[in-house]
Short mmCIF file of C-alpha atoms and ligand atoms in Angstrom, two decimals:
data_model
loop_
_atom_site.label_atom_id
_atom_site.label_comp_id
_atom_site.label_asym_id
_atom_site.label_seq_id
_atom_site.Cartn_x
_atom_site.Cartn_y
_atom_site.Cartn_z
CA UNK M 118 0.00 0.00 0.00
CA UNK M 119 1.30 3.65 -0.67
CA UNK M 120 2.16 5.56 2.37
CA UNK M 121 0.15 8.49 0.89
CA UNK M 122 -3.08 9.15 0.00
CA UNK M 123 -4.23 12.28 -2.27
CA UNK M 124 -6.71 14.99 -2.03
CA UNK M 125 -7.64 17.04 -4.96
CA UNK M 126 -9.63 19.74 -4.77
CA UNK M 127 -10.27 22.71 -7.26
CA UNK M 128 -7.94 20.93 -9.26
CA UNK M 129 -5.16 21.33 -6.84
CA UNK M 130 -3.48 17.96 -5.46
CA UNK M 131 -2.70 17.72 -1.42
CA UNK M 132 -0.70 14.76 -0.31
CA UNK M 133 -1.12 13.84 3.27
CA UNK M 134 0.73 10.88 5.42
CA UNK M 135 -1.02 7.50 5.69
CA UNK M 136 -0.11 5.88 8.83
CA UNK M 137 -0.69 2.21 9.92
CA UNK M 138 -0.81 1.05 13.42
CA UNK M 139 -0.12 -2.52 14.98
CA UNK M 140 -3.05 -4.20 13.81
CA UNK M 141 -2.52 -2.86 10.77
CA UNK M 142 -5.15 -0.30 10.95
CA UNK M 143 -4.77 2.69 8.26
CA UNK M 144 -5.30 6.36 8.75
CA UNK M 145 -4.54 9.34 6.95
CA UNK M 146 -2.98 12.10 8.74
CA UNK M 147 -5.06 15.21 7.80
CA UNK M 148 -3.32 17.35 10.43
CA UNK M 149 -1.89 19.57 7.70
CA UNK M 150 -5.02 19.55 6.06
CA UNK M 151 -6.37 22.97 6.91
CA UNK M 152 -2.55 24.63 6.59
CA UNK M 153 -2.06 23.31 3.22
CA UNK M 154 -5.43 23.79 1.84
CA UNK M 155 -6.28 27.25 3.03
CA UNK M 156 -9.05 26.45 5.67
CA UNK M 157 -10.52 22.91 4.02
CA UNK M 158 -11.67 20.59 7.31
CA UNK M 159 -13.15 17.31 7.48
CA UNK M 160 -17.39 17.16 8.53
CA UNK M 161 -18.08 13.70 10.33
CA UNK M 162 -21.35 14.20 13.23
CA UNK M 163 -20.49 11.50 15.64
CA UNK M 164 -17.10 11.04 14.79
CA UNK M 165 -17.85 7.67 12.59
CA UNK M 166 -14.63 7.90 10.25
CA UNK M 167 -12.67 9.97 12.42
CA UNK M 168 -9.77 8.74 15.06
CA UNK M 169 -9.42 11.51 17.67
CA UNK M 170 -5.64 9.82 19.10
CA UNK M 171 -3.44 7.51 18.55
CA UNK M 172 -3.60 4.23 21.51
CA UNK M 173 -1.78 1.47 22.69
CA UNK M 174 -4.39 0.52 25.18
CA UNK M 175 -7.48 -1.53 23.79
CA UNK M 176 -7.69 -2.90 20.03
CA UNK M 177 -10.84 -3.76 19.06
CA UNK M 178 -11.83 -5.02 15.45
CA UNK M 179 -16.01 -4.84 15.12
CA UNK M 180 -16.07 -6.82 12.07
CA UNK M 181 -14.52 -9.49 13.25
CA UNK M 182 -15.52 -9.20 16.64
CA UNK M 183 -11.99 -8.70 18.94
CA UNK M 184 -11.58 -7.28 21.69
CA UNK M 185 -7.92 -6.78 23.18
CA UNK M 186 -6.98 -4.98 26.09
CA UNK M 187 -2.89 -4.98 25.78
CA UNK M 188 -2.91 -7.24 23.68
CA UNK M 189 -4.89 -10.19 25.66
CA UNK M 190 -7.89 -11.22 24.36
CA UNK M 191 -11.15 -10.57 26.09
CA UNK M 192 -12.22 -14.10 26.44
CA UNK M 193 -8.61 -15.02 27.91
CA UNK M 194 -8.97 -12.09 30.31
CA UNK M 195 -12.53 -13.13 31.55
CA UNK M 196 -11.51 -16.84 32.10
CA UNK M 197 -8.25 -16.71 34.01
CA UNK M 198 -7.49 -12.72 35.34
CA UNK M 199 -9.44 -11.04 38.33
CA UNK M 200 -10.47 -7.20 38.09
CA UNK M 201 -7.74 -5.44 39.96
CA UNK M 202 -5.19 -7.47 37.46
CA UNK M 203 -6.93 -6.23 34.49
CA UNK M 204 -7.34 -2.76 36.28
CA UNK M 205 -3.39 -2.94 36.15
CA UNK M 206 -3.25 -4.01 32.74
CA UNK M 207 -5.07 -1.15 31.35
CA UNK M 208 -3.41 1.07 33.42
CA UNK M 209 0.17 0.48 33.47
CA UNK M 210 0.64 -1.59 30.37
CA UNK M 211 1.62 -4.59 31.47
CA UNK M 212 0.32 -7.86 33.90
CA UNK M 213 1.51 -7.16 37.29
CA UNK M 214 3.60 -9.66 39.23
CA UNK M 215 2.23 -10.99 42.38
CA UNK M 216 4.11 -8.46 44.29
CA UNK M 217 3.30 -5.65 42.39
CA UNK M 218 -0.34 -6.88 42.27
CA UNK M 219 -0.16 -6.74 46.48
CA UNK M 220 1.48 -3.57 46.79
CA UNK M 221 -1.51 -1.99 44.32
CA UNK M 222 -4.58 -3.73 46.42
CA UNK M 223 -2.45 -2.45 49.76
CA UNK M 224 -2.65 0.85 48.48
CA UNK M 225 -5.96 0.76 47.39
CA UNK M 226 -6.90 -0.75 50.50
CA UNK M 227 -5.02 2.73 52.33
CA UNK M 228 -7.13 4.71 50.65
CA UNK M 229 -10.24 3.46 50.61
CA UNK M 230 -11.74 6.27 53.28
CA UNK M 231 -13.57 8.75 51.77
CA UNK M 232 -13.88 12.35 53.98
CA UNK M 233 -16.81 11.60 56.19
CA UNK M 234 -18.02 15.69 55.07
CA UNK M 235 -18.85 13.47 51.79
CA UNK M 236 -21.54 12.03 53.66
CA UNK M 237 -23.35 15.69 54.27
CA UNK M 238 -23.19 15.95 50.54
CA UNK M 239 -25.20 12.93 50.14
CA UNK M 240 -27.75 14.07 52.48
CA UNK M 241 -28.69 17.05 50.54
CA UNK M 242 -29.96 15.08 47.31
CA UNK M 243 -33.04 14.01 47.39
CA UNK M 244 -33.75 10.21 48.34
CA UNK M 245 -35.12 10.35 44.45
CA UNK M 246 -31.82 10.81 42.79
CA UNK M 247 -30.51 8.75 40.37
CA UNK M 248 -27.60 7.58 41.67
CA UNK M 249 -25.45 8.04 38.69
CA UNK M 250 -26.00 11.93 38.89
CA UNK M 251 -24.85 11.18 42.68
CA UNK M 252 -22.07 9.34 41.52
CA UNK M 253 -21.12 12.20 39.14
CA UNK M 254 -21.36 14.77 41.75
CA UNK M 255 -19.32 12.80 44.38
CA UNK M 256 -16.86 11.94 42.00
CA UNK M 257 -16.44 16.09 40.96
CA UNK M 258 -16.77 16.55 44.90
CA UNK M 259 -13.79 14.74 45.73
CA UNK M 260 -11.29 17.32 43.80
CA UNK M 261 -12.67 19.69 46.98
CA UNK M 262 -11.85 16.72 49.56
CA UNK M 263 -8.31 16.43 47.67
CA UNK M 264 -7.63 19.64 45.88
CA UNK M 265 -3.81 18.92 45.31
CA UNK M 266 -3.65 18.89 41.39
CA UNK M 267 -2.08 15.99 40.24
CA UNK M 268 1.61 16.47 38.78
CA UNK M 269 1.63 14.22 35.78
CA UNK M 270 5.46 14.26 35.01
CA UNK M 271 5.76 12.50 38.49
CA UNK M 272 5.57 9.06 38.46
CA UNK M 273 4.76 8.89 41.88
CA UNK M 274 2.08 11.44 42.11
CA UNK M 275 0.43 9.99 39.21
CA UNK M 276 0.43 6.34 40.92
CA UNK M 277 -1.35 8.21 43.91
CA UNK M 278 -4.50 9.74 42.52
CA UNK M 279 -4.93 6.39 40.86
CA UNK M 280 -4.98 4.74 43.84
CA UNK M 281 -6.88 6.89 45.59
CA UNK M 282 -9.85 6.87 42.97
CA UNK M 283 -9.32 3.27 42.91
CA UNK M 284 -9.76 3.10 46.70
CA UNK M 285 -12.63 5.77 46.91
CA UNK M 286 -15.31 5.47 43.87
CA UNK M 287 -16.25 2.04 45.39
CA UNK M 288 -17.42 3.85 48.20
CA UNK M 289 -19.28 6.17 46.70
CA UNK M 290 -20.58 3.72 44.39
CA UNK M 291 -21.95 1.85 47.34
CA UNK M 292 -23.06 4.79 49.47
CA UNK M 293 -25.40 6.04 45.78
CA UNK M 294 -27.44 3.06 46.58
CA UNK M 295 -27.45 2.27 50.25
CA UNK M 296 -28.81 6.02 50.65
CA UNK M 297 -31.63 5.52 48.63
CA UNK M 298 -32.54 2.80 50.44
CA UNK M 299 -32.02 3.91 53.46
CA UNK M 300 -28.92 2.03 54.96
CA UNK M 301 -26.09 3.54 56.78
CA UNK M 302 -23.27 4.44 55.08
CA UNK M 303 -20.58 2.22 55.87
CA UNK M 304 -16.83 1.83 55.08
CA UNK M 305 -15.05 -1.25 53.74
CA UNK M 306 -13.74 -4.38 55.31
CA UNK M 307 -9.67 -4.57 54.39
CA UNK M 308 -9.58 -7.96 54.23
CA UNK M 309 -11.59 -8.80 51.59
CA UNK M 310 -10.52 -8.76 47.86
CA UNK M 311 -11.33 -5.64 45.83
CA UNK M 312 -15.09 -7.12 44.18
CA UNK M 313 -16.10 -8.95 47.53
CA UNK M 314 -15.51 -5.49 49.31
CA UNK M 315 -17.68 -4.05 46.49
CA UNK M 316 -20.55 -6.42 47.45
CA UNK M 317 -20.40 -6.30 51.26
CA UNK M 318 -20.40 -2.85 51.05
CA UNK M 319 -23.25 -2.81 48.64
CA UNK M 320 -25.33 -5.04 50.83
CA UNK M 321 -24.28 -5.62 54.42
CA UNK M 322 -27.29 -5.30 56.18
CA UNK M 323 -26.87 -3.02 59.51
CA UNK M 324 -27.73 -6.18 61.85
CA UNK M 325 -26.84 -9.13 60.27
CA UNK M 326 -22.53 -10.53 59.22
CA UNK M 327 -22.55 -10.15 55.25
CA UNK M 328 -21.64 -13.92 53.70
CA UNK M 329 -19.72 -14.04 50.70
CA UNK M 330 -21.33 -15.94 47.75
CA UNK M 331 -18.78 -16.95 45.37
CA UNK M 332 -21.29 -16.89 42.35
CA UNK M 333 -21.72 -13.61 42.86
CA UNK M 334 -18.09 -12.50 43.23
CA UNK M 335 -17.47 -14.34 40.32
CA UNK M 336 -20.34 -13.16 38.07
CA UNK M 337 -19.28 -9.46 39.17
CA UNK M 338 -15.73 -9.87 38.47
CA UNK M 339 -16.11 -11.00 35.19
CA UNK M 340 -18.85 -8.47 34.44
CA UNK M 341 -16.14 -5.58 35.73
CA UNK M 342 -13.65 -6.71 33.30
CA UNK M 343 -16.16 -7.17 30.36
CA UNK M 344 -16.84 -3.23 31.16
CA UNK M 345 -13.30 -2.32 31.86
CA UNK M 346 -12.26 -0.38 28.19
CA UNK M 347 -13.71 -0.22 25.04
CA UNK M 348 -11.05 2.05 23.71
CA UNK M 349 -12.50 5.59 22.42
CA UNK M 350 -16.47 5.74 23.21
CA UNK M 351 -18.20 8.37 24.24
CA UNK M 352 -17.31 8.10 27.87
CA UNK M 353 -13.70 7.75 27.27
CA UNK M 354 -13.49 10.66 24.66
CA UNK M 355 -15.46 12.70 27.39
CA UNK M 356 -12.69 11.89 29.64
CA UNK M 357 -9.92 12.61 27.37
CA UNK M 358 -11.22 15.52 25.84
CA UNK M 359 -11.87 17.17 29.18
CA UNK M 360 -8.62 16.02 30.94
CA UNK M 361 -7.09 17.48 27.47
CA UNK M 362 -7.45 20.91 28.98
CA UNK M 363 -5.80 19.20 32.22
CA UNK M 364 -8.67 19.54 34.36
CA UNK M 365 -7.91 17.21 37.30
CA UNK M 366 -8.31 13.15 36.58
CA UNK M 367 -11.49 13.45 39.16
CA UNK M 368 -13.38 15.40 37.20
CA UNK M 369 -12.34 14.05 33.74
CA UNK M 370 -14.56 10.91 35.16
CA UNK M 371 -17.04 12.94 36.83
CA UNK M 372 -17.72 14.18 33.33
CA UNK M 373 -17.16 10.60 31.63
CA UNK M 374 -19.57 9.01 34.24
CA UNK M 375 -21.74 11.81 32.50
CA UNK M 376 -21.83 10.87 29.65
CA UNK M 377 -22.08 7.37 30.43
CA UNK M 378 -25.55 7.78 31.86
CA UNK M 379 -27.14 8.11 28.70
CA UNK M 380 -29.68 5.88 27.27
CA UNK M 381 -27.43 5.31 24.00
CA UNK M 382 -24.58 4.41 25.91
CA UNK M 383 -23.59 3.04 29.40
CA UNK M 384 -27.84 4.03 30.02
CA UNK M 385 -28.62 0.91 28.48
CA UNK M 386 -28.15 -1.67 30.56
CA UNK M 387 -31.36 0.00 32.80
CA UNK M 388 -32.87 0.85 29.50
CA UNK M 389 -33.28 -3.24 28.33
CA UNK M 390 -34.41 -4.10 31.58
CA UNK M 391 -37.48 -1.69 31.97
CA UNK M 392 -38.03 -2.11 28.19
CA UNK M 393 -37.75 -6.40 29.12
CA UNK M 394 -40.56 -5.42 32.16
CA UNK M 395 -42.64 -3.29 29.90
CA UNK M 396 -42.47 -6.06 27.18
CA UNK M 397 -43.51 -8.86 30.17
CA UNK M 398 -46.52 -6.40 31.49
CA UNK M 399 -47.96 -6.13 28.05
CA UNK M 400 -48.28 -9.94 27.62
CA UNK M 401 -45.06 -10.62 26.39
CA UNK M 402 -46.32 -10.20 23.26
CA UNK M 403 -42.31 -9.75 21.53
CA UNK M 404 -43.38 -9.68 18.08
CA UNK M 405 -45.17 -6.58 18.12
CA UNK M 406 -42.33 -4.88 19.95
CA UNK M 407 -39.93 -6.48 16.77
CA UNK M 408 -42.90 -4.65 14.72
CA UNK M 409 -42.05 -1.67 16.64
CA UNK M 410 -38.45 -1.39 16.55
CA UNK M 411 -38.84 -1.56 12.68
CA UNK M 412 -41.36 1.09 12.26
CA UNK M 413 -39.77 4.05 11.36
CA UNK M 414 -42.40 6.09 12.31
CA UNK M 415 -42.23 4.83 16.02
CA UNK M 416 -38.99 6.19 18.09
CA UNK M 417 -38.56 2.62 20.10
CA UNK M 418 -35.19 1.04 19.53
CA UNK M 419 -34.51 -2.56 20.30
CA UNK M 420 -32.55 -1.17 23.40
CA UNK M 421 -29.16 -3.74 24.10
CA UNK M 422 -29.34 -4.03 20.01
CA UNK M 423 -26.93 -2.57 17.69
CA UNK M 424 -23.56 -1.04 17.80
CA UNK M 425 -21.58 1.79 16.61
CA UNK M 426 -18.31 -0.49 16.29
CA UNK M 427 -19.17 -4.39 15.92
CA UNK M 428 -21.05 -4.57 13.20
CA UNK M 429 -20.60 -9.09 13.72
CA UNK M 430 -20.99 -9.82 17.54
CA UNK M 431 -20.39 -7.97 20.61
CA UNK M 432 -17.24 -10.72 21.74
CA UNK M 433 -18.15 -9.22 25.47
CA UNK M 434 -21.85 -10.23 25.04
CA UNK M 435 -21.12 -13.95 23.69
CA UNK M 436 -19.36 -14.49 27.30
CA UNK M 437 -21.89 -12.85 29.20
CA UNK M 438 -24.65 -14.80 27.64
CA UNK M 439 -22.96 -17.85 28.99
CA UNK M 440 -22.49 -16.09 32.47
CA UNK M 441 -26.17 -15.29 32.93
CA UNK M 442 -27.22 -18.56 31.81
CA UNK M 443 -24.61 -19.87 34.56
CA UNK M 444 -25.74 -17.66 37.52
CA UNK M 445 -29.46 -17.76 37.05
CA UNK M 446 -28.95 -21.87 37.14
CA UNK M 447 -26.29 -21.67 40.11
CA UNK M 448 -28.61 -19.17 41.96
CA UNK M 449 -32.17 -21.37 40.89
CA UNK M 450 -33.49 -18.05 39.51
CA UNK M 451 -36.72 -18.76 36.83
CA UNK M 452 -36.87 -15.26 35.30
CA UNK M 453 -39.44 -14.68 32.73
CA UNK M 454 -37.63 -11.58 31.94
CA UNK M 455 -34.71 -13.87 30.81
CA UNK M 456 -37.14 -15.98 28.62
CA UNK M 457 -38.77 -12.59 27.04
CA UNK M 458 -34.88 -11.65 26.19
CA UNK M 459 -34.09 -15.13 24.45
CA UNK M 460 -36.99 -15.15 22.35
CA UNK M 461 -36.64 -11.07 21.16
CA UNK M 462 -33.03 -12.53 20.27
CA UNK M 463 -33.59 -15.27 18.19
CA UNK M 464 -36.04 -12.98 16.49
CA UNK M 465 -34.00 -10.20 15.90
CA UNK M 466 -31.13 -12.54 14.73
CA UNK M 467 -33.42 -14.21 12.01
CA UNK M 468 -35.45 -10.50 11.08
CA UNK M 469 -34.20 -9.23 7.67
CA UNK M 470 -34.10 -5.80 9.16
CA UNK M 471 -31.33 -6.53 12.17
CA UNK M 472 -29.65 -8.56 9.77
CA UNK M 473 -29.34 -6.21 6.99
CA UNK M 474 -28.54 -3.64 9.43
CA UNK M 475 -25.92 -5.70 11.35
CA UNK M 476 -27.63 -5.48 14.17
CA UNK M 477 -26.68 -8.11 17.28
CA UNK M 478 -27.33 -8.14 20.62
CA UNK M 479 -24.50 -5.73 23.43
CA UNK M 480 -22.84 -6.08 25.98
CA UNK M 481 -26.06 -4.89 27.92
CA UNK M 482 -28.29 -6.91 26.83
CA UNK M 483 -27.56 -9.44 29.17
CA UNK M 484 -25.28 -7.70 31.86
CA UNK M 485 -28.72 -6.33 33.46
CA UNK M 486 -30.43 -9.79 34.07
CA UNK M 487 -27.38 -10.56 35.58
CA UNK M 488 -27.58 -7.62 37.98
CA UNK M 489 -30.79 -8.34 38.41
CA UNK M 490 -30.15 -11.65 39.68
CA UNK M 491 -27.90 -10.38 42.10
CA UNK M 492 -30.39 -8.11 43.54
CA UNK M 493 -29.10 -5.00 42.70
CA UNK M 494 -31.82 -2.29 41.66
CA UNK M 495 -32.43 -1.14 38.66
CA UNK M 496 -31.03 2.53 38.74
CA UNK M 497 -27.56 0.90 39.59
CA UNK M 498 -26.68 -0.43 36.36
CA UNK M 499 -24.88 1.89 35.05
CA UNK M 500 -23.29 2.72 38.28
CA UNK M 501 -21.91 -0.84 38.01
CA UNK M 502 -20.82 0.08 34.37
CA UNK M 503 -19.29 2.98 35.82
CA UNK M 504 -17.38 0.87 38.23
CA UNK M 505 -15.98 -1.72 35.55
CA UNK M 506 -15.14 0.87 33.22
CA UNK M 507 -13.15 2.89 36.02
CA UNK M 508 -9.97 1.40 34.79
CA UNK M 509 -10.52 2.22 31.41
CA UNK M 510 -10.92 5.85 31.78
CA UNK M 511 -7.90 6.35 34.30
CA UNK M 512 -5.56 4.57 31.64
CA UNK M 513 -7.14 6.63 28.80
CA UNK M 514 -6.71 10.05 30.90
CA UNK M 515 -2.61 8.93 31.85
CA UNK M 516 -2.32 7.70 28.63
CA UNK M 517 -3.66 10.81 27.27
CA UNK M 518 -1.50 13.27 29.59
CA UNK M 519 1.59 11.34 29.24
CA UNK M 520 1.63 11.76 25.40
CA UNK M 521 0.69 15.38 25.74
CA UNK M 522 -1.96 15.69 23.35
CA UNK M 523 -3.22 19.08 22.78
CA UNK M 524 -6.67 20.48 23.95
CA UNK M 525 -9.11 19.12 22.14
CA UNK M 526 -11.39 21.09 20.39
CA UNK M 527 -13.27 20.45 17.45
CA UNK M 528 -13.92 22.39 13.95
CA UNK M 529 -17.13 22.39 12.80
CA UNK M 530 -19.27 24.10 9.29
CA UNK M 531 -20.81 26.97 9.68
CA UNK M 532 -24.30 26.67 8.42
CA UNK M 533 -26.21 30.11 10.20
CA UNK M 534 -27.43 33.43 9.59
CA UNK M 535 -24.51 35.54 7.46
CA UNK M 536 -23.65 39.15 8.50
CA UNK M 537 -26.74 40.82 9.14
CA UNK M 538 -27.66 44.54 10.62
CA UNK M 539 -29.34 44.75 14.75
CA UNK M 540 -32.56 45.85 14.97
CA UNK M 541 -33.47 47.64 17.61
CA UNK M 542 -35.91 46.13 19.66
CA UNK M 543 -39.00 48.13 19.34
CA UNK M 544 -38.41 47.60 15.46
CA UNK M 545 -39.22 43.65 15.66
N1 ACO N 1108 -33.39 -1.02 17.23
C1 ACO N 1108 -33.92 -0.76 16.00
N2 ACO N 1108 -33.23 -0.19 14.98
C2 ACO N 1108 -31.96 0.15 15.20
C3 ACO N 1108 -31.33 -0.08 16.46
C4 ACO N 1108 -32.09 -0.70 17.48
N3 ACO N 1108 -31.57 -0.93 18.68
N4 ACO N 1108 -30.05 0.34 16.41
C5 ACO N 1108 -29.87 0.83 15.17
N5 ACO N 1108 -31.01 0.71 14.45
C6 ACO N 1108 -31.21 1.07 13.03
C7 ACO N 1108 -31.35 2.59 12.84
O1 ACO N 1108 -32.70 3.00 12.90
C8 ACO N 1108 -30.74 2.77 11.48
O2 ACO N 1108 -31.68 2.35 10.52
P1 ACO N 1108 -31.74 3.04 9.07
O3 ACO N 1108 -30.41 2.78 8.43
O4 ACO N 1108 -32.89 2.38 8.40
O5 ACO N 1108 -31.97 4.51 9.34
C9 ACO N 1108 -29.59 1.77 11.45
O6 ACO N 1108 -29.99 0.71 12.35
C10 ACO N 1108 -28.24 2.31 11.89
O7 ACO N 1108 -28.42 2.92 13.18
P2 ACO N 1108 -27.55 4.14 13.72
O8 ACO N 1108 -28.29 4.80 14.82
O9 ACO N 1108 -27.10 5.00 12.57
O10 ACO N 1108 -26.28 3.37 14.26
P3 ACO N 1108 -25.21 3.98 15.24
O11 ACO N 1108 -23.95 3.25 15.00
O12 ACO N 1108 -25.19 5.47 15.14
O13 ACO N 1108 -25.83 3.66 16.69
C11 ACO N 1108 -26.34 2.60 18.73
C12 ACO N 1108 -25.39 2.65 17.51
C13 ACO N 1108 -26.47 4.01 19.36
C14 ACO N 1108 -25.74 1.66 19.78
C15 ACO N 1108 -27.72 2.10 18.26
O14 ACO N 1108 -27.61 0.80 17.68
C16 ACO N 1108 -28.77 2.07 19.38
O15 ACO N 1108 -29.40 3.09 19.65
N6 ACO N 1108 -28.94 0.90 20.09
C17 ACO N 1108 -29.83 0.80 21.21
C18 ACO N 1108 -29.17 1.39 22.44
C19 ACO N 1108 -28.09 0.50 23.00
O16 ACO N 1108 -28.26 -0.70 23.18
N7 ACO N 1108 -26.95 1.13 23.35
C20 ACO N 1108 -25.82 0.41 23.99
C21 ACO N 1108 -24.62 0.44 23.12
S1 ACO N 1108 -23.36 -0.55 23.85
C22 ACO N 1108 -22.66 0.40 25.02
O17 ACO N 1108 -22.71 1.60 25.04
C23 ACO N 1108 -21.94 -0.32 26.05
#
């Protein structure tokens, strides 16, 4: 292949670099582009054909349906590494020995105390929240808490903050829900590993010891990592794009657990389930919601259906299909809900319209019956999304700051009113 690719316009020829990364992945370098043409830019809404960085973090290849995170396959990652190893992974590159792996729990574990002022914060929403605008707030709240910017040409102050987010957000993540539901707001328990410490502090009830179920540890440990990166979604390019003006790495995820909330996005996972409910209260009548999703006239979208970048199979949903089957059989749960999502599958995968439109079941269609299963609500599914994909964004963010990337900040086409005179107000 030529390492150049040509633009002609006006008659006027513009050669710009092609450049091919590991995977052998090709992109043309249009950073001269707007120097060499005299103000030419490239228009793409929603970024489709457009790479914002370059990134030696997750590879993912939607047509055939990879997913890498340092180079180790998803499905290798799932079946023999635990969360905190994968959290490592994405964030420094490389597997961690055992010792390393110790030292980085240890200093989670030191940190893992959030400033008990938090919990006055938390009192002042109202018990009607959603937790993942709590979560956003208490993530942005802890700059205040720990208002020491972090200096990224220092190794040691960058290992820090990511430890001490690492430490914290589980916390806060526990304290969303337990304050809608009225339960005190307890710390951790140090000697538990990092996912069991999730779940006790989840749901340790005030009077009772918490027990451990494996199933669940498991389940949640492989649904962290499934959620961990997904290289540069709209969550992650929130986080980059803000942190690319080097706004602290607390609020860089404040603003990516933002945008992770939405329906299109991390939103999802709570969107299937109330759309798998709505389906079951209306007779479970899945055709005519097929019917529905096809009718361009209605807005309903087959939520957990269709994605921007695998255009085959979600590789993350394949595994969690098998895990739900697994922990709704361990845990003797008969959910109709799960029945309701097998059959609009099978449909969808046979229906001209998913087909020609590539169409395949996500990542969340599945990860909420799972979540479900373990009895956590509804309005925490994307705070457990948040969670998993914790380690993603802090890798993104260092990765981000350590290249120095310049502020992002977009072009766009101008497409409004041209110069045109006032007129005074009475004149209107
Ligand atoms: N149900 C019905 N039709 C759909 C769906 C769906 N879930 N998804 C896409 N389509 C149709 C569109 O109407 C469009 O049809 P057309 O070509 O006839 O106009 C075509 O498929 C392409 O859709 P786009 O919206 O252009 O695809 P895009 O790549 O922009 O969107 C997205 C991807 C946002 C994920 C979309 O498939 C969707 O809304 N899915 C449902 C929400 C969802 O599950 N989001 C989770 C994504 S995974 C994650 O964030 C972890």
């Amino acid at each position: 292949m030529s390492d150049k690719a040509i633009l002609e316009i006006n008659g006027q020829k513009h050669e710009f670099p092609l450049i091919t990364g590991t995977e052998n992945e090709v992109a043309i370098d249009v950073k001269a582009l707007r120097g060499s043409t005299g103000g030419v830019i490239t228009l793409d809404p929603g970024y489709k054909n457009t790479g914002s960085c370059e990134s030696a973090i997750t590879f993912l290849d939607g047509e055939k349906g990879i997913l890498r995170y340092r180079g180790y396959s998803i499905e290798e990652l799932a079946d023999k590494a635990d969360f905190l190893e994968v959290a490592y992974l994405l964030i420094f590159g490389e597997l961690p020995t055992a010792e390393q792996l110790d030292k980085f729990h240890a200093d989670i574990k030191a940190n893992s105390v959030v400033d008990d002022d938090i919990k006055k914060i938390i009192d002042a929403f109202p018990k009607a929240a959603h937790p993942m605008g709590v979560l956003s707030s208490l993530t942005s709240a802890l700059t205040a808490f720990n208002p020491s910017s972090v200096n990224v040409d220092s190794e040691e102050d960058m290992y820090n903050a990511i430890v001490r987010i690492l430490g914290k957000f589980p916390v806060l993540v526990a304290w969303a829900m337990r304050k809608k539901q009225g339960l005190p707001l307890d710390y951790g328990d140090d000697s538990l590993g990092y996912v069991e410490n999730v779940l006790k502090m989840m749901f340790k009830s005030p009077n009772k010891e918490y027990e451990q179920n494996e199933i669940l540890v498991n389940a949640l440990d492989k649904l962290l990592i499934l959620h961990a990166d997904h290289e540069q979604n709209c969550s992650t390019s929130t986080v980059r794009i803000t942190g690319s003006s080097h706004a602290g790495l607390f609020v860089s995820l404040a603003a990516g657990i933002s945008a992770l909330w939405g329906p299109l996005h991390g939103g999802a996972n709570q969107a299937v389930l109330e759309m798998l409910e709505a389906i079951k209260e209306d007779g479970g009548d899945t055709k005519k919601y097929m019917a529905k999703a096809k009718d361009k006239n209605d807005p309903f979208r087959l939520m957990g259906f269709g994605h921007r970048v695998y255009k085959n199979f979600d590789p993350r949903a394949k595994i969690i299909k098998v895990a739900a089957d697994e922990v709704l059989s361990d845990l003797g749960v008969e959910d109709p809900i799960l029945d309701i999502a097998k059959g609009l599958e099978k449909e969808a995968l046979e229906d001209q319209y998913f087909v020609d439109r590539k169409l395949y079941p996500n990542v969340d269609f599945y990860s909420g019956i799972i979540y479900r299963a373990m009895g956590i609500p509804v309005e925490m599914f994307t705070v457990m999304f948040a969670l998993g994909r914790l380690p993603g964004w802090i890798a993104q963010w260092k990765e981000m700051r350590l290249r120095k990337e310049p502020i992002g900040r977009p072009r766009q086409l101008y497409t409004g009113e041209t110069l045109r005179s006032f007129t005074p107000i009475k004149k209107r």
